[in-house]
Amino acid sequence: MATIPDITETEQWLMRTTLRERYGRDLEIQLADAEIRLAASDRELTTCPVIYWQSDDGCNFVIFKAGERAYRCQFFYKPYKQMGVGVEQYDDLAECAVALLQAQADFVAEQRGDLPQR
């Protein structure tokens, strides 16, 4: 079973800074653990550190640390409807976070009718 390193202080700082730039204020991030399959063929779940936050409109964001310099992400409004960014894994946390925030912003714009539906 793979052991995934914890979220570092540097990664937390990067996330707080990125969220402050996006929202214009500090948002609370929470650290947790989640069990995920690192590969679709895996029978065993692997415990991964998670960065979680919620935006003012009730959207929940999750970034999973799937390894050293390996990040996965998703956002959701309802737990049964989780949405990703179309990229399975990033090797850069900043790129992962920005892609996640952009995907959610595009989703909101599509729902308002500002962007055509994909």
GROMACS .gro file of N, CA, C and O in nm, residues 1 18 20 26 31 36 39 44 48 55 57 72 76 78 82 86 91 99 113:
model
   76
    1MET      N    1   0.084  -0.118   0.000
    1MET     CA    2   0.000   0.000   0.000
    1MET      C    3   0.089   0.125   0.000
    1MET      O    4   0.183   0.136   0.078
   18THR      N    5  -0.347   3.146  -0.339
   18THR     CA    6  -0.427   3.132  -0.461
   18THR      C    7  -0.573   3.168  -0.435
   18THR      O    8  -0.635   3.240  -0.514
   20ARG      N    9  -0.689   3.360  -0.193
   20ARG     CA   10  -0.698   3.504  -0.164
   20ARG      C   11  -0.700   3.584  -0.294
   20ARG      O   12  -0.776   3.680  -0.308
   26ASP      N   13  -0.938   3.606   0.257
   26ASP     CA   14  -0.897   3.474   0.303
   26ASP      C   15  -1.017   3.382   0.315
   26ASP      O   16  -1.123   3.422   0.364
   31LEU      N   17  -0.786   2.061   0.621
   31LEU     CA   18  -0.706   1.945   0.583
   31LEU      C   19  -0.777   1.820   0.634
   31LEU      O   20  -0.831   1.820   0.745
   36ILE      N   21  -0.903   0.684  -0.175
   36ILE     CA   22  -0.933   0.681  -0.318
   36ILE      C   23  -0.854   0.567  -0.383
   36ILE      O   24  -0.759   0.514  -0.326
   39ALA      N   25  -0.537   0.405  -0.904
   39ALA     CA   26  -0.555   0.361  -1.043
   39ALA      C   27  -0.691   0.294  -1.052
   39ALA      O   28  -0.738   0.233  -0.955
   44GLU      N   29  -0.763  -0.201  -0.382
   44GLU     CA   30  -0.745  -0.140  -0.251
   44GLU      C   31  -0.756   0.011  -0.261
   44GLU      O   32  -0.716   0.072  -0.360
   48CYS      N   33  -0.528   0.934   0.121
   48CYS     CA   34  -0.458   1.051   0.066
   48CYS      C   35  -0.495   1.175   0.147
   48CYS      O   36  -0.611   1.194   0.182
   55SER      N   37  -1.687   2.763  -0.117
   55SER     CA   38  -1.706   2.902  -0.160
   55SER      C   39  -1.839   2.956  -0.108
   55SER      O   40  -1.921   2.881  -0.055
   57ASP      N   41  -2.097   3.046  -0.260
   57ASP     CA   42  -2.218   2.995  -0.327
   57ASP      C   43  -2.246   2.848  -0.292
   57ASP      O   44  -2.333   2.786  -0.352
   72ARG      N   45  -0.494   1.561  -0.761
   72ARG     CA   46  -0.621   1.540  -0.833
   72ARG      C   47  -0.723   1.634  -0.771
   72ARG      O   48  -0.714   1.668  -0.653
   76PHE      N   49  -1.798   2.016  -0.627
   76PHE     CA   50  -1.935   1.968  -0.628
   76PHE      C   51  -2.023   2.061  -0.545
   76PHE      O   52  -1.978   2.126  -0.453
   78LYS      N   53  -2.355   1.917  -0.486
   78LYS     CA   54  -2.423   1.805  -0.422
   78LYS      C   55  -2.327   1.686  -0.426
   78LYS      O   56  -2.265   1.662  -0.530
   82GLN      N   57  -2.036   1.511  -0.868
   82GLN     CA   58  -1.901   1.564  -0.858
   82GLN      C   59  -1.847   1.593  -0.998
   82GLN      O   60  -1.870   1.517  -1.091
   86GLY      N   61  -1.122   1.757  -1.624
   86GLY     CA   62  -1.087   1.692  -1.750
   86GLY      C   63  -0.943   1.644  -1.756
   86GLY      O   64  -0.900   1.587  -1.855
   91ASP      N   65   0.099   1.759  -1.178
   91ASP     CA   66   0.223   1.749  -1.101
   91ASP      C   67   0.261   1.883  -1.037
   91ASP      O   68   0.367   1.896  -0.977
   99ALA      N   69  -0.677   2.544  -1.237
   99ALA     CA   70  -0.765   2.471  -1.329
   99ALA      C   71  -0.898   2.439  -1.261
   99ALA      O   72  -1.004   2.450  -1.324
  113GLY      N   73  -2.598   3.094  -1.837
  113GLY     CA   74  -2.621   3.117  -1.979
  113GLY      C   75  -2.520   3.210  -2.042
  113GLY      O   76  -2.534   3.251  -2.157
   0.00000   0.00000   0.00000
